[in-house]
Amino acid sequence: MASHIVGYPRMGPKRELKFALESFWDKKSSAEDLQKVAADLRSSIWKQMSDAGIKYIPSNTFSYYDQVLDTTSMLGAVPPRYNWTGGEIGFDTYFSMARGNASVPAMEMTKWFDTNYHFIVPELGPDVNFSYASHKAVDEYKEAKALGVDTVPVLVGPVSYLLLSKPAKGVEKTFSLLSLLPKILPIYKEVISELKAAGASWIQLDEPTLVLDLDSHKLQAFTAAYADLESTLSGLNVLVETYFADLTSEAYNTLIGLKGVTAYGLDLVRGTKSIDLVKSNFPKGKYLFAGVVDGRNIWANDLASSLSTLKELEAVVGKDNIVVSTSCSLLHTAVDLVNETKLDDEIKSWLAFAAQKVVEVNALAKALAGQQDEAFFSANAAAQASRKSSPRVTNAAVQKAAAALKGSDHRRETNVSARLDAQQKKLNLPILPTTTIGSFPQTLELRRVRREFKANKISEDDYVKAIKEEIKKVVDLQEELDIDVLVHGEPERNDMVEYFGEQLSGFAFTVNGWVQSYGSRCVKPPIIYGDVSRPNPMTVFWSSTAQSMTARPMKGMLTGPVTILNWSFVRNDQPRFETCYQIALAIKDEVEDLEKAGINVIQIDEAALREGLPLRKSEHEFYLKWAVHSFRITNCGVQDTTQIHTHMCYSNFNDIIHSIIDMDADVITIENSRSDEKLLSVFREGVKYGAGIGPGVYDIHSPRIPSTEEIADRINKMLAVLETNILWVNPDCGLKTRKYAEVKPALSNMVAAAKLLRTQLASAK
C-alpha cells in the first residue's frame, strides 16, 4: 500500500535555513553559502522520507520565502517597480519582492488560508508579460533524482494561483484575474513538459482554493484550465491536492471531473464531510490520496481510528487505489520530536511532529496492506488512553468558571464615545497621538541575556537588572522621539504567545518546536494540552517598572485569548471555543491586576483573530461570535478611564469590520500600509467607526525607511475617511524584527509627520 507526504518543513530541525537567510541578507555570507545550506536540507528531507518507506515524496516544496512567490518567479510576474529585465530570476529580485529594498517597498503579505503561515500576494493585470523565469521545480526534481530519489514535483495550481492574486496598483479592482489563465497556462505547459523530459512520472498540482466558497464561474475555470492542460499532462500521473477544509459537492464534482487528472488529495482531518462525497461518488480507476494524518497539529494520530476510516474508503475506491497521506503540508507543524529533551515523557508520548507523522503515514499504509506493526499500534493506543485519563488535563474549577460565562455578553457598561471622553481627560493626548505596537528590536545582547538566564548561567538579579536597563533605554528613546503613548519594548519576551503560555497552566513548551511563519521568521507555538488558568500575575512587574520611568502613559502589553489560541497547538479533545474562554478568563485576571497597578492604557493584541475565521462563510457567524465574546471577557471589568487597545495585522479585515467594531475596544491599531491601504476602502464605503483607530503608516517587515512626506501622505489619506479626533499614528506592527538603525529614523519621521499634520490642521481652523 502506498504512502504520500503533501509537503515538509523547510527551516531544518534547528532553523538552519533561517540563520542562512539572515546571514545572506546581512551580507555576511554569499549566495553560494545559502544555496549549500538549502541543498543539504533538501537532501536530508528526501533521504528521511525515502528511508521511512514513503512512496510519493514531494519536491519543489522547499522555498527560500514561500511557494506562491516561487510561482510568481516561475511565471516571470515581477511588478515593474523592481526593474527586472528578464532572464532567470535571481536572489536580488526575488528578495526585493518579498522584503522590499532601499528604494521600493515589498509586495503585500497575507495569511495562507486560516494558518499562521504567510505568502506574498501576486500583483497582476492585463499588461503583465508572463515568461518562464524560474526553473526551480525542474532543477529540484533533477537534484533529487541525482541523489537516487524519484520525487513528485509540486506546483501551485494555475487556478489557485490566480485566485490568490490581486489586481496590481492602477488596475481596476473589478479586473478578472481568471482572464489571465490563457496567458499563464503556456508556461505551466513548459514546466510540465520539462518535468516529463527529466523523467517525472507523477506531478502534484496544489489547488487549495477548491475548498473555498466558489461560484460556478470560478469552478468552471478549473474545468477549462485542466482541459487545456490535458494533452501536456498526458503520460503523467497527475495528483490535484486540496486541503484545510471540506469540499462542497459542487467543488468535489468539479475536482473529479478534471481532465488529465489521475488522483485527488483530500484533507480528511479538517474535511471529514468529504468522506461522504467519496462514498457517494468516486471515479472508477482513479486514486484517492487520503489525508488522515494531521499536518497542522502535533498530536499523535489515533491509528486505530484512522485505519478504520481508510478501510471504509478502500472498500469504495479499491484496494490498489488508496494512498495514505497527510492532510496538508507538514510545513505547519514542528520538525522532529527527537530534538525535544525537556518535555516530560507522558506529554511526549501524546505528540507527533513532522518526522513522526512521516512514520505514522507509512505505518498506516503498511497496516492497510495487512502488515500492521502490532507493537507500534499498541504503543499508540496506550498513549491515546493515557491522554484521555490523565489528571493533568482537567481542572474542575476552570471548567466551572468557563461554564458560568454563558448568559452574558460581557460588554463594558458605558459606550465607547463616553469612555474616550473620560480617557482623554485623564491622558490629555494631542490629536493624532503617536504610539508603537509593542516590541522594540531584539538585539543579540538581549537574546544572550535571556538565553543565559534560561540556562541558569546568570542569576535572577542580574537578569532583572539587564532587562530593566533595556526597558530604560527604550523608554528614553521614545521620550527623545517625543512619542505620546509609550511601550516598554517587551525585552523579557522572545515570543508574544510563548511568553504568556509559559506562565499559564495547561501549556507545555518545546525547545526546538519551531514553525515557519514567513521568510526567516519562525515561531515556537506552545502546546495547550489541558485546562487553562493563571496561577500568578504575568506582566504587572515589568509594566509597573516601565511606568515608573516616565510621566507619559505606558501601555500594558498582553496577547489576547483568540491569538493565543490560534498561535498555539491546541488540544483536539474539546471544542476550540471552550479552550478560548478559559484563556480569556486568565487574561481578564491580568488586565484587572494591571489596572490596579496604575496602568491606564492596556493593549490586548488580537493579531490572529481574522486568521482563525473558517474558510466557509456558513461557519463565520459562530466563530466570530465566540471569538469577539472572548475578547470582551478580558476587559469587561475595567473602569471607563482605562483605555483598552487591540492590534491586528496581515489579514483582510474588511469583511469582518462589523465584528471588529463589536469587540468594543477603545483603540484598534491595524495593519494597513503593506496592503495598499485597502483597509481604508471600508470607511470610504460608509462604515462608521467611532472608536480610536490607528491604521499602520509604514511597513515594519521591510528594512526600508519611509520619509516624513510619505508618512504624512498616508495620514492625509486616512483623514479623508476618518475623523481627526479618533485617528492614531503608528507603524503596522511590532518592531522586534528590525534593527535600531532602521527603527530610530523611521519613528522619527513618523512623529515628524504627525506634528506636521497637527500644525496644518491647527492653521486650517
Coordinates of N, CA, C and O in Angstrom, one line a residue, residues 481-587:
L481 N 12.2 60.8 21.1 CA 11.5 60.9 19.8 C 10.2 61.6 19.9 O 9.5 62.0 19.0
D482 N 9.8 61.8 21.2 CA 8.5 62.5 21.5 C 7.3 61.8 21.1 O 6.3 62.3 20.6
I483 N 7.3 60.4 21.3 CA 6.2 59.6 21.1 C 5.2 59.8 22.3 O 5.6 60.0 23.5
D484 N 3.9 59.7 22.1 CA 2.9 60.1 23.1 C 2.6 59.0 24.1 O 2.5 59.3 25.3
V485 N 2.3 57.8 23.6 CA 2.0 56.7 24.4 C 3.1 55.7 24.2 O 3.3 55.2 23.1
L486 N 3.7 55.3 25.3 CA 4.9 54.5 25.2 C 4.7 53.0 25.4 O 3.6 52.6 25.9
V487 N 5.7 52.2 25.1 CA 5.7 50.8 25.3 C 7.0 50.5 26.0 O 7.9 51.3 26.0
H488 N 7.0 49.3 26.7 CA 8.3 49.0 27.4 C 9.3 48.2 26.5 O 10.4 47.9 26.8
G489 N 8.8 47.8 25.3 CA 9.6 47.2 24.3 C 9.7 45.7 24.4 O 10.3 45.0 23.5
E490 N 9.1 45.1 25.4 CA 9.0 43.6 25.6 C 10.4 42.9 25.5 O 10.5 41.9 24.9
P491 N 11.4 43.5 26.2 CA 12.7 42.8 26.2 C 12.7 41.4 26.9 O 13.6 40.6 26.6
E492 N 11.7 41.2 27.8 CA 11.7 39.9 28.5 C 11.0 38.8 27.7 O 11.0 37.7 28.1
R493 N 10.5 39.1 26.5 CA 9.8 38.2 25.7 C 10.5 37.8 24.4 O 10.8 38.7 23.6
N494 N 10.6 36.5 24.2 CA 11.1 36.0 22.9 C 10.0 36.0 21.9 O 10.1 36.3 20.7
D495 N 8.8 35.6 22.4 CA 7.6 35.4 21.5 C 6.4 35.8 22.3 O 6.2 35.5 23.5
M496 N 5.5 36.5 21.6 CA 4.3 37.1 22.3 C 3.3 36.0 22.9 O 2.6 36.3 23.9
V497 N 3.3 34.9 22.2 CA 2.4 33.8 22.7 C 3.1 32.9 23.7 O 2.6 32.6 24.8
E498 N 4.4 32.6 23.4 CA 5.2 31.7 24.2 C 5.3 32.3 25.6 O 5.2 31.6 26.6
Y499 N 5.6 33.6 25.7 CA 5.8 34.2 27.0 C 4.6 34.0 27.9 O 4.8 33.7 29.1
F500 N 3.4 34.2 27.4 CA 2.2 34.0 28.2 C 1.9 32.5 28.5 O 1.6 32.2 29.7
G501 N 2.1 31.7 27.5 CA 1.9 30.3 27.7 C 2.7 29.7 28.8 O 2.3 28.8 29.6
E502 N 4.0 30.2 28.9 CA 4.9 29.7 29.9 C 4.4 30.0 31.3 O 4.8 29.3 32.3
Q503 N 3.5 31.0 31.5 CA 3.0 31.3 32.8 C 1.6 30.9 33.1 O 1.0 31.3 34.1
L504 N 1.0 30.2 32.1 CA -0.3 29.7 32.3 C -0.3 28.2 32.5 O 0.5 27.5 31.9
S505 N -1.2 27.7 33.3 CA -1.3 26.3 33.5 C -2.0 25.7 32.2 O -2.7 26.3 31.5
G506 N -1.7 24.4 32.0 CA -2.3 23.7 30.8 C -1.5 23.8 29.6 O -1.9 23.3 28.5
F507 N -0.3 24.5 29.6 CA 0.5 24.6 28.5 C 1.8 23.8 28.7 O 2.3 23.7 29.8
A508 N 2.3 23.3 27.6 CA 3.7 22.7 27.5 C 4.5 23.4 26.5 O 4.0 24.0 25.5
F509 N 5.8 23.3 26.6 CA 6.7 24.1 25.7 C 7.8 23.2 25.2 O 8.3 22.3 25.8
T510 N 8.2 23.5 24.0 CA 9.3 22.8 23.3 C 10.6 23.6 23.3 O 10.6 24.8 23.6
V511 N 11.7 22.9 23.0 CA 13.0 23.5 22.8 C 13.2 23.9 21.4 O 13.7 25.0 21.1
N512 N 12.8 23.0 20.5 CA 13.1 23.2 19.1 C 11.8 23.0 18.2 O 11.9 22.7 17.0
G513 N 10.7 23.3 18.8 CA 9.4 23.1 18.0 C 9.1 24.3 17.2 O 8.0 24.8 17.2
W514 N 10.1 24.7 16.3 CA 9.9 25.9 15.5 C 9.1 25.6 14.3 O 9.2 24.6 13.7
V515 N 8.2 26.6 13.9 CA 7.4 26.5 12.7 C 7.6 27.8 11.9 O 7.6 28.9 12.5
Q516 N 7.7 27.7 10.6 CA 7.9 28.9 9.8 C 6.6 29.7 9.7 O 5.5 29.2 9.5
S517 N 6.8 31.0 9.9 CA 5.6 31.9 9.7 C 5.7 32.7 8.4 O 4.7 32.7 7.6
Y518 N 6.9 33.2 8.0 CA 7.1 33.7 6.7 C 8.6 34.0 6.6 O 9.3 34.2 7.6
G519 N 9.2 33.9 5.4 CA 10.6 34.2 5.2 C 11.5 33.4 6.2 O 11.4 32.2 6.4
S520 N 12.3 34.2 7.0 CA 13.1 33.6 8.0 C 12.4 33.6 9.4 O 13.0 33.1 10.4
R521 N 11.2 34.2 9.4 CA 10.5 34.3 10.7 C 9.9 33.0 11.2 O 9.1 32.4 10.4
C522 N 10.4 32.5 12.3 CA 9.9 31.3 12.9 C 9.2 31.5 14.2 O 9.6 32.5 14.9
V523 N 8.2 30.8 14.5 CA 7.6 30.8 15.9 C 7.6 29.5 16.5 O 7.8 28.4 15.8
K524 N 7.5 29.5 17.8 CA 7.5 28.2 18.5 C 6.2 28.1 19.3 O 6.1 28.5 20.5
P525 N 5.2 27.6 18.7 CA 3.9 27.6 19.3 C 3.8 26.7 20.6 O 4.4 25.6 20.6
P526 N 3.2 27.2 21.6 CA 3.0 26.4 22.8 C 2.0 25.3 22.5 O 1.3 25.4 21.5
I527 N 2.0 24.3 23.4 CA 1.1 23.2 23.2 C 0.1 23.3 24.4 O 0.4 23.3 25.5
I528 N -1.2 23.5 24.0 CA -2.3 23.5 25.0 C -2.8 22.1 25.2 O -3.4 21.6 24.3
Y529 N -2.4 21.5 26.3 CA -2.8 20.1 26.5 C -3.9 19.9 27.5 O -4.5 18.8 27.6
G530 N -4.2 21.0 28.3 CA -5.2 20.8 29.4 C -5.9 22.1 29.7 O -5.7 23.1 29.0
D531 N -6.7 22.1 30.7 CA -7.5 23.3 31.1 C -6.5 24.4 31.5 O -5.5 24.2 32.1
V532 N -6.9 25.7 31.2 CA -6.0 26.8 31.3 C -6.4 27.8 32.4 O -7.6 28.1 32.6
S533 N -5.4 28.2 33.2 CA -5.7 29.2 34.3 C -4.4 30.0 34.5 O -3.3 29.6 34.0
R534 N -4.5 31.1 35.2 CA -3.3 32.0 35.5 C -3.0 31.8 37.0 O -3.6 32.4 37.8
P535 N -1.9 31.1 37.3 CA -1.5 31.0 38.7 C -1.1 32.3 39.4 O -1.3 32.6 40.5
N536 N -0.3 33.2 38.6 CA 0.3 34.4 39.1 C 0.2 35.5 38.1 O 0.1 35.2 36.9
P537 N 0.4 36.8 38.5 CA 0.5 37.9 37.5 C 1.7 37.6 36.6 O 2.7 37.0 37.0
M538 N 1.5 38.0 35.3 CA 2.5 37.7 34.3 C 3.3 38.9 33.8 O 4.5 38.8 33.5
T539 N 2.7 40.1 33.8 CA 3.3 41.3 33.2 C 3.3 42.5 34.1 O 3.9 43.5 33.8
V540 N 2.7 42.4 35.3 CA 2.5 43.5 36.1 C 3.8 44.1 36.6 O 4.0 45.4 36.6
F541 N 4.8 43.3 36.9 CA 6.1 43.8 37.4 C 6.7 44.7 36.3 O 7.2 45.8 36.6
W542 N 6.8 44.1 35.1 CA 7.5 44.8 34.1 C 6.8 46.1 33.6 O 7.5 47.1 33.4
S543 N 5.5 46.0 33.5 CA 4.7 47.2 33.1 C 4.8 48.3 34.2 O 5.0 49.5 33.8
S544 N 4.7 47.9 35.4 CA 4.9 48.9 36.5 C 6.3 49.5 36.6 O 6.4 50.7 36.8
T545 N 7.3 48.7 36.3 CA 8.6 49.2 36.3 C 8.8 50.2 35.2 O 9.4 51.3 35.4
A546 N 8.3 49.9 34.0 CA 8.4 50.8 32.9 C 7.6 52.1 33.2 O 8.1 53.2 32.9
Q547 N 6.4 52.0 33.7 CA 5.6 53.2 34.0 C 6.3 54.1 35.0 O 6.2 55.4 34.9
S548 N 7.1 53.5 35.9 CA 7.8 54.3 36.9 C 8.9 55.2 36.3 O 9.5 56.1 37.0
M549 N 9.3 54.9 35.1 CA 10.4 55.6 34.4 C 10.0 56.8 33.6 O 10.8 57.5 33.0
T550 N 8.7 57.0 33.5 CA 8.2 58.1 32.7 C 6.9 58.6 33.2 O 6.1 57.9 33.9
A551 N 6.6 59.9 32.9 CA 5.3 60.5 33.2 C 4.3 60.3 32.1 O 3.1 60.6 32.3
R552 N 4.8 59.8 31.0 CA 3.8 59.6 29.9 C 3.1 58.3 30.1 O 3.6 57.4 30.8
P553 N 2.0 58.1 29.4 CA 1.2 56.8 29.6 C 2.1 55.6 29.0 O 2.7 55.8 27.9
M554 N 2.1 54.6 29.8 CA 2.8 53.4 29.4 C 1.8 52.2 29.1 O 1.0 51.9 30.0
K555 N 1.8 51.7 28.0 CA 0.9 50.6 27.7 C 1.3 49.3 28.4 O 2.4 48.9 28.3
G556 N 0.3 48.7 29.0 CA 0.5 47.3 29.4 C 0.3 46.4 28.2 O -0.6 46.7 27.4
M557 N 1.1 45.4 28.0 CA 1.1 44.7 26.7 C 0.7 43.2 27.0 O 1.5 42.5 27.6
L558 N -0.4 42.8 26.4 CA -0.9 41.4 26.6 C -1.3 40.8 25.2 O -1.6 41.6 24.3
T559 N -1.2 39.5 25.1 CA -1.7 38.8 24.0 C -3.1 38.3 24.3 O -3.4 37.8 25.3
G560 N -4.0 38.6 23.3 CA -5.4 38.2 23.5 C -5.7 36.7 23.5 O -4.9 35.9 22.9
P561 N -6.9 36.3 24.0 CA -7.2 34.9 24.0 C -7.3 34.2 22.7 O -6.9 33.0 22.5
V562 N -7.9 34.9 21.7 CA -8.1 34.3 20.4 C -6.7 34.1 19.7 O -6.5 33.1 19.0
T563 N -5.8 35.0 19.9 CA -4.5 34.9 19.3 C -3.6 33.8 20.0 O -2.9 33.1 19.3
I564 N -3.7 33.8 21.3 CA -3.0 32.7 22.0 C -3.5 31.3 21.5 O -2.7 30.4 21.2
L565 N -4.8 31.2 21.3 CA -5.4 30.0 20.8 C -4.9 29.7 19.4 O -4.4 28.6 19.1
N566 N -5.1 30.7 18.5 CA -4.8 30.4 17.1 C -3.3 30.3 16.8 O -2.9 29.8 15.7
W567 N -2.4 30.8 17.7 CA -1.0 30.6 17.5 C -0.4 29.5 18.4 O 0.8 29.5 18.7
S568 N -1.2 28.7 18.9 CA -0.8 27.5 19.7 C -1.2 26.2 19.0 O -2.0 26.2 18.1
F569 N -0.5 25.1 19.4 CA -1.0 23.8 19.0 C -2.1 23.5 20.1 O -1.8 23.3 21.2
V570 N -3.4 23.4 19.6 CA -4.5 23.4 20.6 C -5.0 22.0 20.8 O -5.0 21.2 19.8
R571 N -5.3 21.7 22.0 CA -5.9 20.3 22.3 C -7.1 20.1 21.4 O -7.8 21.0 21.1
N572 N -7.2 18.8 20.9 CA -8.3 18.5 20.0 C -9.3 17.6 20.6 O -10.1 16.9 19.9
D573 N -9.3 17.6 22.0 CA -10.3 16.7 22.7 C -11.5 17.5 23.3 O -12.3 17.0 24.0
Q574 N -11.6 18.9 22.9 CA -12.7 19.6 23.3 C -12.9 20.8 22.2 O -11.9 21.1 21.6
P575 N -14.0 21.4 22.1 CA -14.2 22.5 21.1 C -13.2 23.6 21.4 O -12.9 23.9 22.5
R576 N -12.7 24.2 20.3 CA -11.8 25.3 20.5 C -12.3 26.5 21.3 O -11.6 27.1 22.0
F577 N -13.6 26.8 21.1 CA -14.2 27.9 21.8 C -14.1 27.7 23.3 O -14.0 28.7 24.1
E578 N -14.2 26.5 23.8 CA -14.1 26.2 25.3 C -12.7 26.5 25.8 O -12.6 27.2 26.8
T579 N -11.7 26.2 25.0 CA -10.4 26.5 25.4 C -10.2 28.0 25.4 O -9.5 28.6 26.3
C580 N -10.7 28.7 24.4 CA -10.6 30.1 24.3 C -11.2 30.8 25.4 O -10.6 31.8 26.0
Y581 N -12.4 30.4 25.9 CA -13.0 31.0 27.0 C -12.1 30.9 28.3 O -12.0 31.8 29.1
Q582 N -11.5 29.8 28.4 CA -10.6 29.5 29.6 C -9.4 30.5 29.5 O -9.1 31.1 30.6
I583 N -8.9 30.7 28.4 CA -7.7 31.7 28.2 C -8.2 33.1 28.5 O -7.5 33.9 29.2
A584 N -9.4 33.4 28.0 CA -10.0 34.8 28.2 C -10.1 35.1 29.7 O -9.8 36.2 30.2
L585 N -10.5 34.1 30.5 CA -10.6 34.4 32.0 C -9.3 34.6 32.6 O -9.1 35.4 33.5
A586 N -8.3 33.9 32.1 CA -6.9 34.1 32.6 C -6.4 35.5 32.3 O -5.8 36.2 33.1
I587 N -6.6 35.9 31.1 CA -6.2 37.3 30.6 C -7.0 38.4 31.4 O -6.5 39.4 31.7

